[in-house]
JSON list of C-alpha atoms in Angstrom, two decimals:
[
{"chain": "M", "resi": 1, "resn": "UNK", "atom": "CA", "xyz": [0.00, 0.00, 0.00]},
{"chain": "M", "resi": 2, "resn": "UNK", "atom": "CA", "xyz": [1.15, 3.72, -0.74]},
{"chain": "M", "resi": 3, "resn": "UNK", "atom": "CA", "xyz": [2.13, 5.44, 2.62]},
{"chain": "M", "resi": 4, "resn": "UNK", "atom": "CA", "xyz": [4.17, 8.19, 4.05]},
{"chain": "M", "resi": 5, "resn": "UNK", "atom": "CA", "xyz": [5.57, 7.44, 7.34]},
{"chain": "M", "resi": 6, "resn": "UNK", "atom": "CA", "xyz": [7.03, 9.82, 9.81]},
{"chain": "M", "resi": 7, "resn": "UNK", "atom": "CA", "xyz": [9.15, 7.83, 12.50]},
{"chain": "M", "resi": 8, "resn": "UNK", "atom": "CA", "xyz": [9.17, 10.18, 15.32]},
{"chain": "M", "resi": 9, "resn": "UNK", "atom": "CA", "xyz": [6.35, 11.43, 16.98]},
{"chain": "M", "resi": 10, "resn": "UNK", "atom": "CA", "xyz": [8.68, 13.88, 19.11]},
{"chain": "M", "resi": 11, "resn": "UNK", "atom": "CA", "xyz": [11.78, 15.20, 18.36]},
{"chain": "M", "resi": 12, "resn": "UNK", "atom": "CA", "xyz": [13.41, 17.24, 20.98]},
{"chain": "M", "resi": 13, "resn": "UNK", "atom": "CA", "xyz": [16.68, 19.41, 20.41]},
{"chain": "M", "resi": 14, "resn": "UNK", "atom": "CA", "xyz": [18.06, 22.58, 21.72]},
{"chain": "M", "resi": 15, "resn": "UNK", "atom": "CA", "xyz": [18.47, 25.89, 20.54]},
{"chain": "M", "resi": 16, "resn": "UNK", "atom": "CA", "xyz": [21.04, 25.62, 18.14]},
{"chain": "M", "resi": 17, "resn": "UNK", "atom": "CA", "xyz": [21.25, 22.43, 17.11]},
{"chain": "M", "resi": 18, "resn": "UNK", "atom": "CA", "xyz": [21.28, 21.20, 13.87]},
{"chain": "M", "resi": 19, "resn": "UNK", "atom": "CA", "xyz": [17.63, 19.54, 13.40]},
{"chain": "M", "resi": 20, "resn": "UNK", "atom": "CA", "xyz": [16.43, 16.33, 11.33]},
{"chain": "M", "resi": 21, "resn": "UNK", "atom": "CA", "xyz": [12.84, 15.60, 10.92]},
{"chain": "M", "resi": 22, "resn": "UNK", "atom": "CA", "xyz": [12.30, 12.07, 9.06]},
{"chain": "M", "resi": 23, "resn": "UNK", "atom": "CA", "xyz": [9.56, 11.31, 6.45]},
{"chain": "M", "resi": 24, "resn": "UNK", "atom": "CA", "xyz": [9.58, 7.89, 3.75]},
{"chain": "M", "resi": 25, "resn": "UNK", "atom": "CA", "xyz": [7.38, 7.34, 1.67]},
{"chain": "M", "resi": 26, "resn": "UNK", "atom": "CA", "xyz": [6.29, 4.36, -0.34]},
{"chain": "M", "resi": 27, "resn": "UNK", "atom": "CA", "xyz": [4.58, 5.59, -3.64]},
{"chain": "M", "resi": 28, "resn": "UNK", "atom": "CA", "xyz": [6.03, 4.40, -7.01]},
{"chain": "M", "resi": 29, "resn": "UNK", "atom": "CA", "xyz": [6.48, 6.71, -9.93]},
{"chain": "M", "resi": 30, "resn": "UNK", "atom": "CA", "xyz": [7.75, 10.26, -9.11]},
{"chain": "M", "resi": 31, "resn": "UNK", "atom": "CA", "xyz": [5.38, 11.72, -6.35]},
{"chain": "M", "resi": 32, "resn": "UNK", "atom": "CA", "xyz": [5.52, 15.22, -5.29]},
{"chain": "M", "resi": 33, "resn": "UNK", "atom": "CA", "xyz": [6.27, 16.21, -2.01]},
{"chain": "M", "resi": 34, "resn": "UNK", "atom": "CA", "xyz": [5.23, 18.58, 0.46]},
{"chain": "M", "resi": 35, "resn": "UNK", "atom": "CA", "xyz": [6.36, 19.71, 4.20]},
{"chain": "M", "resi": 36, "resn": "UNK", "atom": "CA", "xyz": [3.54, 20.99, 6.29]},
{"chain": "M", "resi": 37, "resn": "UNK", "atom": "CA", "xyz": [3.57, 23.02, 9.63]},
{"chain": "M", "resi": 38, "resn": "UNK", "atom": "CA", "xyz": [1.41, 23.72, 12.29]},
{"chain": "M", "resi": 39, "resn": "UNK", "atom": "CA", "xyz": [2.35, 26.26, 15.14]},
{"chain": "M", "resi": 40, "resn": "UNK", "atom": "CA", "xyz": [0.47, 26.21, 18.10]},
{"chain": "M", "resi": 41, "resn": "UNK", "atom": "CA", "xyz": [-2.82, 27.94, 18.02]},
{"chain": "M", "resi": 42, "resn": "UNK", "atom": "CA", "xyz": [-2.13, 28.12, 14.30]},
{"chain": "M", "resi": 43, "resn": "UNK", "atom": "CA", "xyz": [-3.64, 26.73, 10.89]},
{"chain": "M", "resi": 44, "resn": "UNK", "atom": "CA", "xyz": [-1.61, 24.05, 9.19]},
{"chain": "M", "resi": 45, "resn": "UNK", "atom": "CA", "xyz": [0.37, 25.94, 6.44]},
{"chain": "M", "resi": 46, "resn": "UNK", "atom": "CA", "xyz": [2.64, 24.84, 3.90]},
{"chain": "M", "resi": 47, "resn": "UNK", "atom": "CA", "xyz": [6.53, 25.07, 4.57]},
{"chain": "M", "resi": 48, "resn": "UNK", "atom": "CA", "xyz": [7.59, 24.25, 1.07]},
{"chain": "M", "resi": 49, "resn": "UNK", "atom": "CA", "xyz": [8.05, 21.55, -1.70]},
{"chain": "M", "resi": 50, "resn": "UNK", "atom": "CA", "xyz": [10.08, 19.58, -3.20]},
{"chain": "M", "resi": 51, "resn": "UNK", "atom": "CA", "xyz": [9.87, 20.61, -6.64]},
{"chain": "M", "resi": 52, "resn": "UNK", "atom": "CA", "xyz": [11.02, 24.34, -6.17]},
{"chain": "M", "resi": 53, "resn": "UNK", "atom": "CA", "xyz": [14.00, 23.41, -4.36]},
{"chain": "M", "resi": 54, "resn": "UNK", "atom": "CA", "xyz": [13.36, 26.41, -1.74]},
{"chain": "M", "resi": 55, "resn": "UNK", "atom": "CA", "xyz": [14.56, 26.86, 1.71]},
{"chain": "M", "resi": 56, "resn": "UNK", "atom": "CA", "xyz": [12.12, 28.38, 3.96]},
{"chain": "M", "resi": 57, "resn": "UNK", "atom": "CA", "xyz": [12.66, 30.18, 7.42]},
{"chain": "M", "resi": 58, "resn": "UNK", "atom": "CA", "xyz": [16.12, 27.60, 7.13]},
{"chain": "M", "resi": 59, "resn": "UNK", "atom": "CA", "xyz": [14.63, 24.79, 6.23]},
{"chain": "M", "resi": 60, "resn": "UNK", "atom": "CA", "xyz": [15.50, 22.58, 3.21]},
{"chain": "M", "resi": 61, "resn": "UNK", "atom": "CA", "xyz": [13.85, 18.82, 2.20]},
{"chain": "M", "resi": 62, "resn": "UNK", "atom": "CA", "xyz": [15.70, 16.93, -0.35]},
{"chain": "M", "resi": 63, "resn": "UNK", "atom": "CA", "xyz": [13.79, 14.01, -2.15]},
{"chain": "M", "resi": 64, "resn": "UNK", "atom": "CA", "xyz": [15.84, 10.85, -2.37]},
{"chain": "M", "resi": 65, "resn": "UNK", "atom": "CA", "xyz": [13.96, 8.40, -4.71]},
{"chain": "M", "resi": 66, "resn": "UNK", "atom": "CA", "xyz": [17.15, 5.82, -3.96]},
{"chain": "M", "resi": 67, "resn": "UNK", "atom": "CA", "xyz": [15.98, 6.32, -0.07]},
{"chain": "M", "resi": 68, "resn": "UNK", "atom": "CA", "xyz": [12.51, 7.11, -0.51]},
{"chain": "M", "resi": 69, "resn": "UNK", "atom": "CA", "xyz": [12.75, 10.33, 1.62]},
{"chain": "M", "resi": 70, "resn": "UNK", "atom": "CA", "xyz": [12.06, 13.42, 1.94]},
{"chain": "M", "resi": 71, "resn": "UNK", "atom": "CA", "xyz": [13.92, 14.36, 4.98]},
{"chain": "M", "resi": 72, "resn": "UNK", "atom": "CA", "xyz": [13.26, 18.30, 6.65]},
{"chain": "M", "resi": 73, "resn": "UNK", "atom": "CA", "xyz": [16.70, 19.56, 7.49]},
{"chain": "M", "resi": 74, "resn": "UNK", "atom": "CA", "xyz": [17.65, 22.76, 9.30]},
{"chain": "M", "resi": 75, "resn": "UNK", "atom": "CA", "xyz": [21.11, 23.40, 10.52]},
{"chain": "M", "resi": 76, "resn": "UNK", "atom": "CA", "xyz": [20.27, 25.78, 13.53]},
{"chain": "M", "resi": 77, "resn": "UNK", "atom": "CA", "xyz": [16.87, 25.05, 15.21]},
{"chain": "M", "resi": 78, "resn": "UNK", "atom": "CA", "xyz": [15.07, 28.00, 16.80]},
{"chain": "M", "resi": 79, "resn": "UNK", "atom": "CA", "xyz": [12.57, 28.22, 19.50]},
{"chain": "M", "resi": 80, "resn": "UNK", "atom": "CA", "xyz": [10.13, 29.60, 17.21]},
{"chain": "M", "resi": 81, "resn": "UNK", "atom": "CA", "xyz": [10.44, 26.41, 14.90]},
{"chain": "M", "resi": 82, "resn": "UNK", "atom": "CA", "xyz": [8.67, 25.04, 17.68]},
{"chain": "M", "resi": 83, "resn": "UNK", "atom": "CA", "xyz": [5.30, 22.90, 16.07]},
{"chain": "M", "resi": 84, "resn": "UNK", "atom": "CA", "xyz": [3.64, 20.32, 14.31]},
{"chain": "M", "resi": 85, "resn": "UNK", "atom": "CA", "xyz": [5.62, 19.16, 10.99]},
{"chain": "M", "resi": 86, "resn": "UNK", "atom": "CA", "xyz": [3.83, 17.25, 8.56]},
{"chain": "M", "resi": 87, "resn": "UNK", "atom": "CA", "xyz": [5.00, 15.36, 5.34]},
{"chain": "M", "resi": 88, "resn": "UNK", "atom": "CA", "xyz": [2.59, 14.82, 2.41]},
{"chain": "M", "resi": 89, "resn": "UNK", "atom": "CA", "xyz": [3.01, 13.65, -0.95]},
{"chain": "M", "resi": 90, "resn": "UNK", "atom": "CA", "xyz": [1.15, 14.15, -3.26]},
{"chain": "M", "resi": 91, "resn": "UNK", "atom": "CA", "xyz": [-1.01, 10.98, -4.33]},
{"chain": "M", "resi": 92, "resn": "UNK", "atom": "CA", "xyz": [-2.05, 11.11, -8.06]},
{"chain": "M", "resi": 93, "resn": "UNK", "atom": "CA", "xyz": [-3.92, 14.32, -9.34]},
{"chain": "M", "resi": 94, "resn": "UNK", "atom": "CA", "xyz": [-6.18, 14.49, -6.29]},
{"chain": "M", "resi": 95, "resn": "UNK", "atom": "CA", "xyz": [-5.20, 15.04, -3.02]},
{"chain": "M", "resi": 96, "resn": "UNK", "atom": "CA", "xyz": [-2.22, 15.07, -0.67]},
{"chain": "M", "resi": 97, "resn": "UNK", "atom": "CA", "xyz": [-1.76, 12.09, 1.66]},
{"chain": "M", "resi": 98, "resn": "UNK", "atom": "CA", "xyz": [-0.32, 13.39, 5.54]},
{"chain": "M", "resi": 99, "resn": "UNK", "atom": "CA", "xyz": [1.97, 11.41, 7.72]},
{"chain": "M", "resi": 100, "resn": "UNK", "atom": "CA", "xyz": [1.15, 10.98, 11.13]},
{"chain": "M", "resi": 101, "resn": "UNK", "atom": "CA", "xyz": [3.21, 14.41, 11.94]},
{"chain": "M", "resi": 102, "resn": "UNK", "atom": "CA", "xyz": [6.44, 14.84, 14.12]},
{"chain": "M", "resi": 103, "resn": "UNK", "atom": "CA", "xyz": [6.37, 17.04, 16.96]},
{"chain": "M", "resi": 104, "resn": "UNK", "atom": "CA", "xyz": [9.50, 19.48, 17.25]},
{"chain": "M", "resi": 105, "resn": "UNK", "atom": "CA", "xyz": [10.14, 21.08, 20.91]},
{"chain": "M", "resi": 106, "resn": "UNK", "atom": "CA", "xyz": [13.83, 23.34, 20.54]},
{"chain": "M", "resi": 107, "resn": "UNK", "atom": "CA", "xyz": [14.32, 24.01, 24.26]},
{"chain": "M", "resi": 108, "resn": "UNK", "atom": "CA", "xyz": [16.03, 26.98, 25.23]},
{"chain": "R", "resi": 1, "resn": "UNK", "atom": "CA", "xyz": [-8.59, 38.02, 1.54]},
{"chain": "R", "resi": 2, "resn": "UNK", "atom": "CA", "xyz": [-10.15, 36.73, 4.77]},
{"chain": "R", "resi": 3, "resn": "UNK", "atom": "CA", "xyz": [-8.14, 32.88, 3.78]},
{"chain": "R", "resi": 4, "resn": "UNK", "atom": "CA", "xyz": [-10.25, 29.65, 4.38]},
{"chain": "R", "resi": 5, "resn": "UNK", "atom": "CA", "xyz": [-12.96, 29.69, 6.96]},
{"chain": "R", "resi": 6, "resn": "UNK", "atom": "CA", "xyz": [-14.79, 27.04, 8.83]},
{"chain": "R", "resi": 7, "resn": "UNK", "atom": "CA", "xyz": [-17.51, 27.78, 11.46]},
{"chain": "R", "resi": 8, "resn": "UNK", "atom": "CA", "xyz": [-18.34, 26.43, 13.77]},
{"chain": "R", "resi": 9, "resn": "UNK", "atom": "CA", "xyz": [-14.49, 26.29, 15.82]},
{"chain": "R", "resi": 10, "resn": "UNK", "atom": "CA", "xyz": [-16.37, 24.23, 18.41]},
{"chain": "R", "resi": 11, "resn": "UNK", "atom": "CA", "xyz": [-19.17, 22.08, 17.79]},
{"chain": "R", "resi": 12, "resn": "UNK", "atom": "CA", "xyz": [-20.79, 19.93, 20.71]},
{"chain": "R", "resi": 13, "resn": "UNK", "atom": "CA", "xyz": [-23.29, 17.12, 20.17]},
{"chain": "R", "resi": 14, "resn": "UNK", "atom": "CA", "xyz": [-25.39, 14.36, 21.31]},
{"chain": "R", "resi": 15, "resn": "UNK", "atom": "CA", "xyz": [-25.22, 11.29, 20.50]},
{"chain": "R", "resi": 16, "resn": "UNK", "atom": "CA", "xyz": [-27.71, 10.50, 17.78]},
{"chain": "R", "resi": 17, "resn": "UNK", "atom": "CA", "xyz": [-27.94, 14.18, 16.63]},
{"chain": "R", "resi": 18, "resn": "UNK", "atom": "CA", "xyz": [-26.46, 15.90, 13.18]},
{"chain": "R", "resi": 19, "resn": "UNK", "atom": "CA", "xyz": [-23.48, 18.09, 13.27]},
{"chain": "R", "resi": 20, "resn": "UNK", "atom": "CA", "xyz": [-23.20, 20.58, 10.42]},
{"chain": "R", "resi": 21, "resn": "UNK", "atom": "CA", "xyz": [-19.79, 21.72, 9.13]},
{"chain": "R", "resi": 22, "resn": "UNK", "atom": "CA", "xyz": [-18.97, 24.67, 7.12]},
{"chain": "R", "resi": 23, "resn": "UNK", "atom": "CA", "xyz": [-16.10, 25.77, 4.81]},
{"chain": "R", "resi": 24, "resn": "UNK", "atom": "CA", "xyz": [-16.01, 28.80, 2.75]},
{"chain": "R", "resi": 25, "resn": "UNK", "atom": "CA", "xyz": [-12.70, 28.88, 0.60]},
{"chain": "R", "resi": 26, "resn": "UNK", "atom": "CA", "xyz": [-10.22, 31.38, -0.46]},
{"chain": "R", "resi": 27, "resn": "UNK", "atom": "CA", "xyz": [-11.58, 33.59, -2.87]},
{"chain": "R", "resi": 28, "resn": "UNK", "atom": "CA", "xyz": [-10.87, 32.13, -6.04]},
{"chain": "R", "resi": 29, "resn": "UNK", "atom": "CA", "xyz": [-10.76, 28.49, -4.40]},
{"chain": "R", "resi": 30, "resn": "UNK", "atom": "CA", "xyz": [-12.88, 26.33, -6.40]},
{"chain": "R", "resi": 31, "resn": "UNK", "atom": "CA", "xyz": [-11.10, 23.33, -4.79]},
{"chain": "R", "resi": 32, "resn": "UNK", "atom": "CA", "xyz": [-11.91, 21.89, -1.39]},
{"chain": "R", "resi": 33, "resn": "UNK", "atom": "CA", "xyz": [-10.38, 19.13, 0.74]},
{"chain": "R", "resi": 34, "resn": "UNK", "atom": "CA", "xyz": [-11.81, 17.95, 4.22]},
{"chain": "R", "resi": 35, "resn": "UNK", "atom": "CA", "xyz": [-9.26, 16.10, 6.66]},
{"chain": "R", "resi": 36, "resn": "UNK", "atom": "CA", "xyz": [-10.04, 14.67, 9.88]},
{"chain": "R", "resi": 37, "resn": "UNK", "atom": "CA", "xyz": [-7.66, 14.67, 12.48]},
{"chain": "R", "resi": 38, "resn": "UNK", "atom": "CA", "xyz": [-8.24, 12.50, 15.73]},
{"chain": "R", "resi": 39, "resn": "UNK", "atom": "CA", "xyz": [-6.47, 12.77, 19.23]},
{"chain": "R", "resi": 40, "resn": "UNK", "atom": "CA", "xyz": [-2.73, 12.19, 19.03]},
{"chain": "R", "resi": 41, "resn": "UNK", "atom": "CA", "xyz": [-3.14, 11.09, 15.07]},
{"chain": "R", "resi": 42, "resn": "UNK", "atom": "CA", "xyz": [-2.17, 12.80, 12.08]},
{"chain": "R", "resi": 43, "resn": "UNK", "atom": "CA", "xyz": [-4.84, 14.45, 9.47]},
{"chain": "R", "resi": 44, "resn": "UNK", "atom": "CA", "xyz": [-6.66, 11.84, 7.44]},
{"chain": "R", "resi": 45, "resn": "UNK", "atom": "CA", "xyz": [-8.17, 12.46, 4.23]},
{"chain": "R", "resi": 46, "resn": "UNK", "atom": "CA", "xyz": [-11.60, 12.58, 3.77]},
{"chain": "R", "resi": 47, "resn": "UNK", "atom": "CA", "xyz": [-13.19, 14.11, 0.79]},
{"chain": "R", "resi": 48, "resn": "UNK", "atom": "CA", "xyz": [-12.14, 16.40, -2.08]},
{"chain": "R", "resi": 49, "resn": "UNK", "atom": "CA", "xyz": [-15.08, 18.75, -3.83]},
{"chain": "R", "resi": 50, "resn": "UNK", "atom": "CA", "xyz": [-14.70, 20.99, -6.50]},
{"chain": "R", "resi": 51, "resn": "UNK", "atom": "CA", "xyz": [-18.50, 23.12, -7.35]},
{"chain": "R", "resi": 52, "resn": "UNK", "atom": "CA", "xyz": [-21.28, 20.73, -7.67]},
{"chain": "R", "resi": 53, "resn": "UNK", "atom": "CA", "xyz": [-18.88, 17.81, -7.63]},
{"chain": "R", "resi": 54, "resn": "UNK", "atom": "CA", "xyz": [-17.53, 15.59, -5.41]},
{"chain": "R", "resi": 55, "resn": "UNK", "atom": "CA", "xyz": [-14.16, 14.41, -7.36]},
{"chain": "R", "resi": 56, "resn": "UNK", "atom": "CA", "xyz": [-12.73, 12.04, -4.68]},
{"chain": "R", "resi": 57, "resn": "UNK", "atom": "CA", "xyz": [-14.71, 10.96, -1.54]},
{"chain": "R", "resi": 58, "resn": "UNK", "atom": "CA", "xyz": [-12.19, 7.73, -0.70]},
{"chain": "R", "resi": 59, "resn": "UNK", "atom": "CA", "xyz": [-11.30, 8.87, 2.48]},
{"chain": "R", "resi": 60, "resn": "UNK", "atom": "CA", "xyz": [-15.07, 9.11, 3.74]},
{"chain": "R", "resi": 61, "resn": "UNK", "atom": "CA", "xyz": [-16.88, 6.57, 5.98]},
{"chain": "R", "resi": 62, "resn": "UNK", "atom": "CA", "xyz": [-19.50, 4.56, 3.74]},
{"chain": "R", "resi": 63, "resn": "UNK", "atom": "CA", "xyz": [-22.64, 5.58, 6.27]},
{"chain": "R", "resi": 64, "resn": "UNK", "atom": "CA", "xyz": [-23.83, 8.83, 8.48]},
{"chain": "R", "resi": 65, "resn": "UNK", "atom": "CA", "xyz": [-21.36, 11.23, 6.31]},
{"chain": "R", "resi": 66, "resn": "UNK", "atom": "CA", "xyz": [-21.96, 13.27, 3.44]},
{"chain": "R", "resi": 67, "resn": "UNK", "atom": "CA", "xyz": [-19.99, 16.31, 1.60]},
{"chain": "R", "resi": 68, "resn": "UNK", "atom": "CA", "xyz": [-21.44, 19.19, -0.74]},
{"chain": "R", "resi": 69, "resn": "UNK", "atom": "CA", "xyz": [-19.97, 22.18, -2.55]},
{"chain": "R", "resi": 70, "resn": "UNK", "atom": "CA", "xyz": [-22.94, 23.44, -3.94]},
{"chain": "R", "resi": 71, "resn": "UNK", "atom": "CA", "xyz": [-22.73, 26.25, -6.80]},
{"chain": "R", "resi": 72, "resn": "UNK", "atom": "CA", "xyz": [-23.46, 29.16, -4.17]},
{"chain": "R", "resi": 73, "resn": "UNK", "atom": "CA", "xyz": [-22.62, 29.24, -0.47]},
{"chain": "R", "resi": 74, "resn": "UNK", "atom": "CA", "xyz": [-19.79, 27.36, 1.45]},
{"chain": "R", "resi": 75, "resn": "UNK", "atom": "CA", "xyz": [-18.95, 23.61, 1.31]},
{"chain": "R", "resi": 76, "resn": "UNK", "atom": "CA", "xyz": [-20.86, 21.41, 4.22]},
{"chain": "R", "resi": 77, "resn": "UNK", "atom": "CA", "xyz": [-19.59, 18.15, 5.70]},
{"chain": "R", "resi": 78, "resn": "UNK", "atom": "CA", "xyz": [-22.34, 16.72, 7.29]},
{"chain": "R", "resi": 79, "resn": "UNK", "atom": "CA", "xyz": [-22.39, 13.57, 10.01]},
{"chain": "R", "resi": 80, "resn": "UNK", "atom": "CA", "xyz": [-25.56, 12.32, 10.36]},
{"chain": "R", "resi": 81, "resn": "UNK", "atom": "CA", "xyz": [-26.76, 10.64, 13.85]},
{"chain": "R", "resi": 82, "resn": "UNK", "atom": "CA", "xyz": [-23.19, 11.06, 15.68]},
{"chain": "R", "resi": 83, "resn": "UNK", "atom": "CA", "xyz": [-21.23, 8.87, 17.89]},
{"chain": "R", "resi": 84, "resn": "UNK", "atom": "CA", "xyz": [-18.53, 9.30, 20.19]},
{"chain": "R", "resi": 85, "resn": "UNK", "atom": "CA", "xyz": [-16.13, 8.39, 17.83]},
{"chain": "R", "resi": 86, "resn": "UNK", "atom": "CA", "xyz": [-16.84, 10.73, 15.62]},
{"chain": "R", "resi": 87, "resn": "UNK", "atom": "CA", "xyz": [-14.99, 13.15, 17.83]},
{"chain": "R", "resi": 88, "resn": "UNK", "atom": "CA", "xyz": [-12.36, 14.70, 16.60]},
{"chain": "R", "resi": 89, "resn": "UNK", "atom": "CA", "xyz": [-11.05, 17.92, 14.16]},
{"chain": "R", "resi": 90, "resn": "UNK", "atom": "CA", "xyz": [-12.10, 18.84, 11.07]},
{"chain": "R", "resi": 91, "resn": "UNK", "atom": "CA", "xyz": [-9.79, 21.00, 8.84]},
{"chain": "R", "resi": 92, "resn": "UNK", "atom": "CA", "xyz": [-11.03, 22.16, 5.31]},
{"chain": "R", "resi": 93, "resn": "UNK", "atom": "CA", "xyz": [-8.78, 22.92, 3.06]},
{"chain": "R", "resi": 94, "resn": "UNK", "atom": "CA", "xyz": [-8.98, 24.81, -0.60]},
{"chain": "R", "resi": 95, "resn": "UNK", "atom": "CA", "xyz": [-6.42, 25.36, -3.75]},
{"chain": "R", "resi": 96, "resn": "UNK", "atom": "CA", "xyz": [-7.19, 27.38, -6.95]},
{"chain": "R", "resi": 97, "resn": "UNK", "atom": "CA", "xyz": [-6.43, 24.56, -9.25]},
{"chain": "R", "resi": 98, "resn": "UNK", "atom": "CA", "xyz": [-5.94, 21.52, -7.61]},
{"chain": "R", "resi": 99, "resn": "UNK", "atom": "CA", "xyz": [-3.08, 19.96, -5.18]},
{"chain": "R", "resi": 100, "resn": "UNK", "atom": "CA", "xyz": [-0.47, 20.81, -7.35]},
{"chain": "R", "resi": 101, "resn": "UNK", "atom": "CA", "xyz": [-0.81, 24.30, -6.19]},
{"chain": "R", "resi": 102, "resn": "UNK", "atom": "CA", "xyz": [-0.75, 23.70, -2.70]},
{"chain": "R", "resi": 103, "resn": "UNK", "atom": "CA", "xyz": [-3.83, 23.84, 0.22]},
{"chain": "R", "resi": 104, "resn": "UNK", "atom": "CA", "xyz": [-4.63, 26.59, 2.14]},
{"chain": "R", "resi": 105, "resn": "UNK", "atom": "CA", "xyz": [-6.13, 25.27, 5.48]},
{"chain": "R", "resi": 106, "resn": "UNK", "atom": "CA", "xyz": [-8.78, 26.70, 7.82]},
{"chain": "R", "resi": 107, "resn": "UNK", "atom": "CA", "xyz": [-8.31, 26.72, 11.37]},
{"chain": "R", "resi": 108, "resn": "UNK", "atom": "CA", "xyz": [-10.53, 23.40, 11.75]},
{"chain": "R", "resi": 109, "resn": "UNK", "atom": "CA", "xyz": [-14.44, 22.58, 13.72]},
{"chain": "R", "resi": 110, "resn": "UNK", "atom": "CA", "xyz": [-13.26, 21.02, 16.75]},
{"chain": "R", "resi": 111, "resn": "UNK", "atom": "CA", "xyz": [-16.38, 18.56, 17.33]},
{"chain": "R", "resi": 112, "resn": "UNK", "atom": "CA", "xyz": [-16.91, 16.92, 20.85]},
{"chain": "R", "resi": 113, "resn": "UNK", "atom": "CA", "xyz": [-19.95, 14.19, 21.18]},
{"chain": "R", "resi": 114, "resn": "UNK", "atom": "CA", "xyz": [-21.27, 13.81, 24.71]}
]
């Protein structure tokens, strides 16, 4: 079956540490991927995607297809990167597909 | 551009009664997406609407819940006859043209059956 899976539910670093935030996914073909987040007392809202190869606020994902991965990278964490982080490919021409979601907690 | 919007925030019901969702998209939106998210799990698809249409409804349990986008007015997800397991948040979520151009989300119905 096509999944995403997210491996940590919590991921807790300091301030200043470099930060890894896993997603795989199982879809065949070339899916496109997507890296939500979801600050507390906030609307889910997108963080980037994999096609345009942006970095936002620090973070970069790079899609492995050897790995299937799309790991969320950011060499310094903040406090303020604080939240919710979801992966999501996209599954065919309909609808994005979320993974469970990894908590992040940077501690001062 | 007042974004996505969903009213109610918080919805309580009885068990046995109807709960009544509502989602009016982004201007421009004619896409809609409803995602269910339940304690300590991650959002889970539901149904995807464009106007008049429902284009994908995979994600949606086979009795009690329905979905419209209807040509005027704001998209309703509708559970018929609720049960406590139907508690949980519901996010709505609209694009102008489809995934590919990314969802904007609204900030969810938070429905509690007692």
């Amino acid at each position: 079956a096509q999944r995403v899976t997210q491996p940590e539910k919590l991921l807790s670093v300091f301030k200043g540490a470099p930060v890894e935030l896993k997603c795989n996914y199982s879809y065949s073909g070339s899916p496109e991927l997507f890296w939500y987040v979801q600050y507390s007392r906030q609307r889910l809202q997108l963080l980037l995607r994999h096609i345009s190869r942006e970095s936002i606020k620090g973070f970069t994902a790079d899609l492995n297809k050897g790995e299937t991965s799309f790991h969320l990278k950011k060499p310094f964490a903040q406090e303020e990167d604080s939240a919710m982080y979801y992966c999501a490919p996209k599954r065919g021409y309909n609808k994005l597909i979320f993974g469970a979601g990894t908590r992040l907690a940077v501690h001062p | 551009n007042a974004g996505v919007m969903q009213n109610p925030r918080h919805l309580v019901r009885r068990r046995g009664q109807e709960a009544r969702l509502r989602c009016s998209p982004m201007k421009g939106h004619s896409h809609v997406y409803w995602y269910r998210q339940l304690p300590e799990e991650g959002l889970k698809f539901m149904v995807y609407l464009q106007k008049e249409n429902i284009i994908d409804e995979s994600g949606m349990p086979k009795e009690r819940f329905s979905a419209e986008f209807p040509k005027e007015g704001p998209s309703i997800l509708r559970i018929q006859q609720v049960v406590r397991g139907d508690s949980a948040a519901y996010f709505c979520a609209s694009s102008p043209q489809g995934p590919e151009s990314g969802y904007t989300f609204g900030s969810g119905t938070r429905l509690t059956v007692v």
